[in-house]
Structures are given as structure tokens and as C-alpha cells.
XYZ file of C-alpha atoms in Angstrom:
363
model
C -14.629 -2.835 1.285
C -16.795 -1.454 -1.173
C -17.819 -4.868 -2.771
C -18.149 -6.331 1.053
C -20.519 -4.165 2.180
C -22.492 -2.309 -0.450
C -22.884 1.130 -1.929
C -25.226 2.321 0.638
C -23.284 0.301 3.559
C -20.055 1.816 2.549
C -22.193 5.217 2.204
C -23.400 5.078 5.585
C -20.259 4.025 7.003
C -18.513 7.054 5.928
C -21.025 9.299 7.046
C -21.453 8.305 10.018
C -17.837 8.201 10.607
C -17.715 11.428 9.538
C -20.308 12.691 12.009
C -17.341 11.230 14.845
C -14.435 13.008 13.004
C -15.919 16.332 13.735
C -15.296 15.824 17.629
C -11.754 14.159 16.639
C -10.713 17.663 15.220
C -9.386 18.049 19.226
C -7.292 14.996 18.586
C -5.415 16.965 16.060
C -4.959 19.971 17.726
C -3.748 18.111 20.855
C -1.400 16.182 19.160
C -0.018 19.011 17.374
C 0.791 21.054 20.718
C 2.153 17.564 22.485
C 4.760 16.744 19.475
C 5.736 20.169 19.348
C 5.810 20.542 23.394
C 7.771 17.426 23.284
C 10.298 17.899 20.318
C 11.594 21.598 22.061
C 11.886 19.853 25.675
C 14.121 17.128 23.758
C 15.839 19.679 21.172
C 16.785 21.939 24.640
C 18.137 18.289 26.220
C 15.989 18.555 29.155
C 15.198 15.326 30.234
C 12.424 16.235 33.192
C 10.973 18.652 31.165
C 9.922 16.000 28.167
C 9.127 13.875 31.246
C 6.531 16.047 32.715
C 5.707 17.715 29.168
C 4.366 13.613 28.569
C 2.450 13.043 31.750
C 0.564 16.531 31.466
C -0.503 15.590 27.844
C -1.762 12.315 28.713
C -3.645 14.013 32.343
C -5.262 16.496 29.346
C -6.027 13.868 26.662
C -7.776 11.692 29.378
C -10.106 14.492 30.445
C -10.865 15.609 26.805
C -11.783 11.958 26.236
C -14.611 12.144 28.851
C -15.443 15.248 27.415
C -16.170 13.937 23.496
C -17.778 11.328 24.780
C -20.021 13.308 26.658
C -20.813 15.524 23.640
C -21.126 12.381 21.313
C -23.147 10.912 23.581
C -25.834 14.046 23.834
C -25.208 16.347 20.682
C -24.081 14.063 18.424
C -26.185 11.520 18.850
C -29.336 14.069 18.474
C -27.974 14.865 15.009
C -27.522 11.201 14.112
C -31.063 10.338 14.574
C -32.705 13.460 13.163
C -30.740 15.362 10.902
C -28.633 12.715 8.617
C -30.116 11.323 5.769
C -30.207 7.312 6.423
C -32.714 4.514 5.417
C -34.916 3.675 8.345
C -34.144 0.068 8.135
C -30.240 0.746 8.808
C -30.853 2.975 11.535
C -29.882 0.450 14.188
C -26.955 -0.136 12.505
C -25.873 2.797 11.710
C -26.373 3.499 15.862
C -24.056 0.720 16.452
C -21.152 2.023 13.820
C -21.239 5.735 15.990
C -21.173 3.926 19.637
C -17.885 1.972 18.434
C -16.354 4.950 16.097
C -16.714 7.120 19.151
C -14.617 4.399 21.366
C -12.124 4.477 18.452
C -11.782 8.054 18.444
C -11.251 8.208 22.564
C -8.501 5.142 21.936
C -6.921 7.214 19.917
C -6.859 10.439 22.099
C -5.201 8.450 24.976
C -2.416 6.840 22.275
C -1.421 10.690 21.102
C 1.535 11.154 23.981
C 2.646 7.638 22.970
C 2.778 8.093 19.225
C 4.602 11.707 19.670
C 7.091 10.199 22.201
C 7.919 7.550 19.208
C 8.042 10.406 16.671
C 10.210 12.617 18.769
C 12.483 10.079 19.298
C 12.561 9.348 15.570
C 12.057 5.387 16.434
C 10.862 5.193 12.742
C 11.440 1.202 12.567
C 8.728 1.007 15.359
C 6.248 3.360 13.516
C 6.746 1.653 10.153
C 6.386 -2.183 11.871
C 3.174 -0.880 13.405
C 1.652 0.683 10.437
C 2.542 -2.210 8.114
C 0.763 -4.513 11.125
C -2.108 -2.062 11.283
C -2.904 -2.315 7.333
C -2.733 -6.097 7.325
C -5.180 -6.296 9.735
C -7.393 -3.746 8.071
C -7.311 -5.920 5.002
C -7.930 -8.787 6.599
C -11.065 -7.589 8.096
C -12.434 -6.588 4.779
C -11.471 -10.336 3.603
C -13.201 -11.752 6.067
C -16.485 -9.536 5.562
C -16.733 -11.531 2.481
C -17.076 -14.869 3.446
C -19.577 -13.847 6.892
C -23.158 -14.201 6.697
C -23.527 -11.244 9.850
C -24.979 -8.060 9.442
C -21.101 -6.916 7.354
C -21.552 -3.026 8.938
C -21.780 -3.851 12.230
C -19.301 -6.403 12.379
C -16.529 -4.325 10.655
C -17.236 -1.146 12.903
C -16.430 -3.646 15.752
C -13.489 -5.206 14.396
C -11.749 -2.154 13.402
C -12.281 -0.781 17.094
C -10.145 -4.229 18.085
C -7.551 -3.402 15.511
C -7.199 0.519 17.439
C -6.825 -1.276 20.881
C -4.135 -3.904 19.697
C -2.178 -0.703 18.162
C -2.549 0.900 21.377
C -1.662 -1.502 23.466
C 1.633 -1.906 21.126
C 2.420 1.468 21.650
C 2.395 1.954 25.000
C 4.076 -1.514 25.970
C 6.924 0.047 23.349
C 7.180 2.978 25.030
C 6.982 1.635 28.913
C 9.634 -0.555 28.124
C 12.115 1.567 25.609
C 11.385 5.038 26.355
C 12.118 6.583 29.996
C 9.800 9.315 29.671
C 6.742 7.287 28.608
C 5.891 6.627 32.320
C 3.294 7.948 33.610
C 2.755 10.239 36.759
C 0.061 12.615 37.384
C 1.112 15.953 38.663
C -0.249 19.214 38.266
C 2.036 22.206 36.766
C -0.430 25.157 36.039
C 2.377 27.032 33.800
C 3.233 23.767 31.799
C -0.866 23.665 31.554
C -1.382 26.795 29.957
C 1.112 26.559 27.703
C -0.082 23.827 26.360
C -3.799 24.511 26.283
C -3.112 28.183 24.475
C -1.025 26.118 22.123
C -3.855 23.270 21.614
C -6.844 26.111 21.661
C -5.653 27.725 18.734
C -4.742 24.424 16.669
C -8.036 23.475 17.745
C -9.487 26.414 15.953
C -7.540 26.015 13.107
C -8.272 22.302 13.295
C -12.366 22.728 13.412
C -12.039 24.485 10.093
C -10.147 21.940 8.306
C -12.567 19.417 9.723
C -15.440 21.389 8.557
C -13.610 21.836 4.761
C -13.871 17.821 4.517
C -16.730 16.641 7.073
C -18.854 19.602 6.482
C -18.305 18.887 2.383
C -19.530 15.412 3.374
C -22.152 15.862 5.187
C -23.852 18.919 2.965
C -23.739 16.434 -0.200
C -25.386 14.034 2.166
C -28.044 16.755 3.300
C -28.882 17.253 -0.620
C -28.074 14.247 -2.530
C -28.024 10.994 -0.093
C -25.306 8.217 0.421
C -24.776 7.429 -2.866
C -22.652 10.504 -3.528
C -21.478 9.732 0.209
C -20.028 6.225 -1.743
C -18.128 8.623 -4.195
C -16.609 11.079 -1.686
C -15.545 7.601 0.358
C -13.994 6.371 -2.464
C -11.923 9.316 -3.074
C -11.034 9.657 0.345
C -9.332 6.283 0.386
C -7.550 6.864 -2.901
C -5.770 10.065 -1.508
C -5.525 8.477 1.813
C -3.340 5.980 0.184
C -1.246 8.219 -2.165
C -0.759 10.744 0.827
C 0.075 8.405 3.313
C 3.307 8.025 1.570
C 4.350 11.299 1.632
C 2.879 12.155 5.408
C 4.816 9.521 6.613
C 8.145 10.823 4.782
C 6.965 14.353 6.741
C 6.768 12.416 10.314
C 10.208 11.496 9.742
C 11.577 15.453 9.372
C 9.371 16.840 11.906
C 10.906 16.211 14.805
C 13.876 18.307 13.423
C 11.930 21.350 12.585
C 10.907 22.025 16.356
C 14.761 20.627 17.321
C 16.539 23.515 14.909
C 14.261 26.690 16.166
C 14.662 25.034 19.771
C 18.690 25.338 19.518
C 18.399 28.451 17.550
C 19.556 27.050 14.274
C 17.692 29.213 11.793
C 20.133 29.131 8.585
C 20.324 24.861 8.639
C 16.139 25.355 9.647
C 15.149 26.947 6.416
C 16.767 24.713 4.305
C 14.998 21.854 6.321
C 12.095 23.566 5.173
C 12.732 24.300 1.251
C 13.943 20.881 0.801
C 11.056 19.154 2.168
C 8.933 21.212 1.148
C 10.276 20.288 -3.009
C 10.855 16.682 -1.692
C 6.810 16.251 0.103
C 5.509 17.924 -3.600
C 7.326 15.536 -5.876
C 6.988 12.656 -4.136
C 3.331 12.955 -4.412
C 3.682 14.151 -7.642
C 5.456 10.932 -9.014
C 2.478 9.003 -7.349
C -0.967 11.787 -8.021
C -0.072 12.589 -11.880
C -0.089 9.351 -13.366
C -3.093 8.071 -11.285
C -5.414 11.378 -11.961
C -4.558 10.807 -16.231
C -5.585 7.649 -15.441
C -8.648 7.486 -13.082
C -10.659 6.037 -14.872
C -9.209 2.956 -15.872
C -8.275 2.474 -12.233
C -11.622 2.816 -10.505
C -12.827 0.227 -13.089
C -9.647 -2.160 -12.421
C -9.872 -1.589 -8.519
C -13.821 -1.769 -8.444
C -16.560 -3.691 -9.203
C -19.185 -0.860 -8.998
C -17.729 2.613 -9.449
C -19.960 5.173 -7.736
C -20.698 8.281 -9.848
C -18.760 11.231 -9.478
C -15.993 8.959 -8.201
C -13.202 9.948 -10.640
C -13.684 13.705 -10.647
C -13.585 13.467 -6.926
C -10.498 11.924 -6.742
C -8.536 14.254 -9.233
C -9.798 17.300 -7.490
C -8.802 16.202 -3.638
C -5.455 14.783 -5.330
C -5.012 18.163 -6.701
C -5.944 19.816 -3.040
C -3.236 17.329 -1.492
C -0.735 18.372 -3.872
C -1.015 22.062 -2.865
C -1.047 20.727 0.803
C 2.084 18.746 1.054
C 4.063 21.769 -0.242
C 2.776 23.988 2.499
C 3.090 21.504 4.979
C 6.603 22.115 6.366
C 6.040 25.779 6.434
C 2.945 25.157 8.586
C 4.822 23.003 10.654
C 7.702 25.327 11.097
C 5.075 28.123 12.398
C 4.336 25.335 15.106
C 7.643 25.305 16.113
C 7.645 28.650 17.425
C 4.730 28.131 19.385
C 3.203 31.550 18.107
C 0.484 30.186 16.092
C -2.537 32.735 16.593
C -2.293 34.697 14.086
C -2.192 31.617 11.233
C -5.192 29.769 12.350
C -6.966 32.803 12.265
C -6.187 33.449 8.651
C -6.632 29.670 7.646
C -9.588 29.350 9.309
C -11.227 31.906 8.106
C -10.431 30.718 4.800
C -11.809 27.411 4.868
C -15.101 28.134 6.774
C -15.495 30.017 3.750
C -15.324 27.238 1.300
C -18.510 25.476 3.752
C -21.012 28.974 3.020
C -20.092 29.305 -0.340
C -20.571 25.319 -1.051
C -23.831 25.603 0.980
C -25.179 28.695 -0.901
C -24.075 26.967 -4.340
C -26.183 23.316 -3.441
């Protein structure tokens, strides 16, 4: 991707699409509260609950759709124009990458209640057909950048919108046809409602802060150094995107039976859930991180024609960051479980907003 479309291409690219993640922060949060809504109303057996615990996510993630878009639209698009630090003569395109990455990010609000029905229901064969399916494509789209004459960052912002709608589309055909409670049917249960928006406004709050932590890094080294560094901080986001994907998707697969265990009351067989995972989620990553950070390097320059500077220290320090992560994970996601989770995205927040002043003051 890098070689397809340039250093400054691939630099604008990820800030841009960087700019969009800070609205999908609610995408997190609300698919947080859904699996976790979802996973009790299953652990309990209650088959209408999960039913209507679906259909009110979805009624929610439609409306919050309309509402990014709205802000996108307005806000976002002020701070596009004026405040990011772009060429002039990519301007236009860089217009064109936001207006798609924006319908990419509301595609992937509406497929939340699908995905966490497939999760809860621990249909992993699904989930691992559709990611394999969704990486081939990916790659494919980079292979064909090659070999186009078009304007390469335009045309891969649109074909990676396709590749979102085919995975949608797969999802929620799975799900109308295998899962019961995939079916939607608007209703209005004002309980069930604020249940779930208390839930999803404080794992919004928590999520804005890790959103800022990574988009807020990105955009600040923008701010003061351009897209060139933007190049580096891209490629190190793909490097632990890769290594981590392993382990997150090893975490999707015990999730489900976090939320299930506190739901039936089964603390004792619960905390060993989380101890073992926990071990398990740090040395799988482990086995993958260690040899790649002593080796960096030699990697970059194997995997890459042009290696943007500041790309290997970049990687070591976010593999480092994941490391730490993936063995706090299942603790974080046991918290969920018991819906109470005030009190820890204060703390975390507060933490990582931190990191943003303190960068800030430092540049």
C-alpha cells in the first residue's frame, strides 16, 4: 500500500482517516454495551430478552449514524479544510477519502448488532470465513492500485467502502437466515433504553480518550511535523494491527463467556476465565511482538521499499503499549460484565487525556 500510493498518499490517507475515527469512538462504545447487553440476555436463557436487546441496538445505532454524519458533515469537515496540514494540490482528494471513510464508518455502526449476535453465539467459523474473505479483498485492492493509471487515493478510499458493504451484507444475510434473534422489529422499551445508553455513555467516555491517545497522537505530529511522520505512525499502525489481530481475535472467542459466568453467578470458574486469558492474550503476543521488535529493522527493509523515518522506533514502542494492553484486557472486559463501569472510565480516561497535554506541551 505504501509502494502503491506514495509516502505522502499513504500520509494523507491515514490522516484523514484518522480525522473519521474520532467520531467512530461511539462505534466502540456501542458495541461494547450491545455484546455485553446481549451475552447476559443469552447467559440468563432469555430468548425475548436477546430478541428485543438486538432490535433496540440496531433502532440506537441507526440514529447515531445520522447523527456522525451530521457532525462529519459540519464539524469535521471545517477542520479538514482549515486546520490539517495537506498539500493544496491533494485537497480534492483528500475531500473525497473523508466523504467515503465517513460512509464506511456509518456501515459499520449499522453491522455492530450483527457482528455481536455472531460473537455471542460463538459462530467463530463464520467470523473467521469472513475475516479471511475481508483480507483477501483488502490485498487485492492494493494489487490492483499497482497496475491503474487513476488517481490510486481516490480509487482505494472507494473500493475499500465496497469491501465494508459486501461484509455487511454477509453478515446480516448470516444472521437473517441462522440466527432467530437477528430479525428486526422496531419497538420502543424506555427501561431497556436507558440501560443501554448509561452503559454506552460511559464506554463512550472511556472510548473518546482512547481515541484521543492514538488519533490525537496522530494528528498533533501532523500539526508540527507534516505527513511524512504521518507515513511512519501508518506504518506502525499496520504492523501492530497485524500482530494484535491475532491475539484480539483469540479474546472474541472468550468473551462471550465472561458476561455468561457473572450472568449465572459463577464467580470461582469466572476468575480463572480471567487469569488464564489474561497469561494466554500476553504470551501469545509475546511469541509474535519479541522477535519482530529485535528485529525491526531488517523487517521494514524486507517488507518495504521506502521505510519512512521514525518507522522502527514507532513500531517497538506501540508493540510494547499492546503488550501491556492484551494483559489487561480480560480484566477490563470482566468490569463490563457487571455493567457498573463508571467509576473505570473515569480513572482511564483521565489517564490517557493526560498523555494528549503532556505530548502537546512536550512538541
Amino acid at each position: 500500500m505504501l509502494n502503491a500510493l506514495g509516502v505522502e498518499d499513504f500520509g494523507i490517507y491515514n490522516i484523514v482517516g484518522g480525522v473519521v475515527i474520532l467520531f467512530s469512538f461511539i462505534n466502540n462504545a456501542l458495541s461494547s454495551a450491545t455484546q455485553r447487553f446481549l451475552n447476559f440476555e443469552i447467559g440468563r436463557g432469555d430468548v425475548l430478552g436477546t430478541k428485543r436487546v438486538f432490535s433496540m441496538s440496531l433502532t440506537i445505532h441507526l440514529f447515531v449514524a445520522l447523527f456522525v454524519v451530521l457532525l462529519a458533515e459540519t464539524v469535521g469537515l471545517w477542520f479538514l479544510n482549515t486546520q490539517m496540514n495537506i498539500p493544496t494540490e491533494r485537497m480534492a482528494a483528500a475531500n473525497l477519502v473523508y466523504q467515503f471513510s465517513i460512509l464506511t464508518v456509518c456501515i459499520s455502526f449499522v453491522q455492530i448488532p450483527y457482528y455481536a449476535s455472531v460473537v455471542a453465539y460463538e459462530k467463530m467459523s463464520f467470523f473467521a470465513y469472513i475475516a479471511i474473505i475481508e483480507v483477501i479483498l483488502k490485498l487485492l485492492i492494493v494489487v490492483l492500485l499497482i497496475y491503474v493509471g487513476f488517481d490510486k487515493l481516490r480509487l482505494y478510499s472507494i473500493l475499500t467502502f465496497l469491501v465494508a458493504v459486501l461484509v455487511f451484507v454477509c453478515y446480516k444475510y448470516y444472521c437473517n437466515t441462522r440466527l432467530d434473534i437477528s430479525r428486526y422489529k422496531y419497538f420502543w422499551d424506555k427501561i431497556l433504553f436507558s440501560k443501554l445508553l448509561n452503559f454506552s455513555g460511559w464506554m463512550l467516555f472511556g472510548a473518546a480518550a482512547g481515541v484521543s491517545a492514538t488519533q490525537g497522537v496522530n494528528i498533533l505530529l501532523n500539526i508540527f511535523y507534516g505527513v511524512t511522520v504521518n507515513a511512519a505512525m501508518g506504518i506502525s499502525t499496520q504492523v501492530n494491527s497485524a500482530v494484535n489481530k491475532f491475539v484480539s481475535n483469540f479474546q472474541t472467542a472468550f468473551m462471550p463467556q465472561i458476561t455468561k459466568l457473572y450472568a449465572i453467578g459463577d464467580f470461582e470458574h469466572l476468575r480463572k476465565l480471567i487469569g488464564q486469558s489474561s497469561r494466554f492474550s500476553f504470551l501469545l503476543l509475546f511469541a509474535l511482538a519479541c522477535p519482530l521488535m529485535l528485529n525491526i529493522d531488517f523487517v521494514l527493509k524486507l517488507w518495504l521499499k521506502t521505510v519512512p523515518e521514525y518507522s522502527s522506533v514507532f513500531c517497538i514502542l506501540i508493540l510494547i503499549y499492546s503488550l501491556v494492553e492484551a494483559a489487561s484486557k480480560p480484566v477490563g472486559l470482566a468490569i463490563h460484565a457487571t455493567g457498573k463501569v463508571k467509576f473505570y472510565n473515569i480513572v482511564m480516561s483521565i489517564a490517557l487525556l493526560m498523555n494528549i497535554i503532556f505530548l502537546y506541551m512536550y512538541l
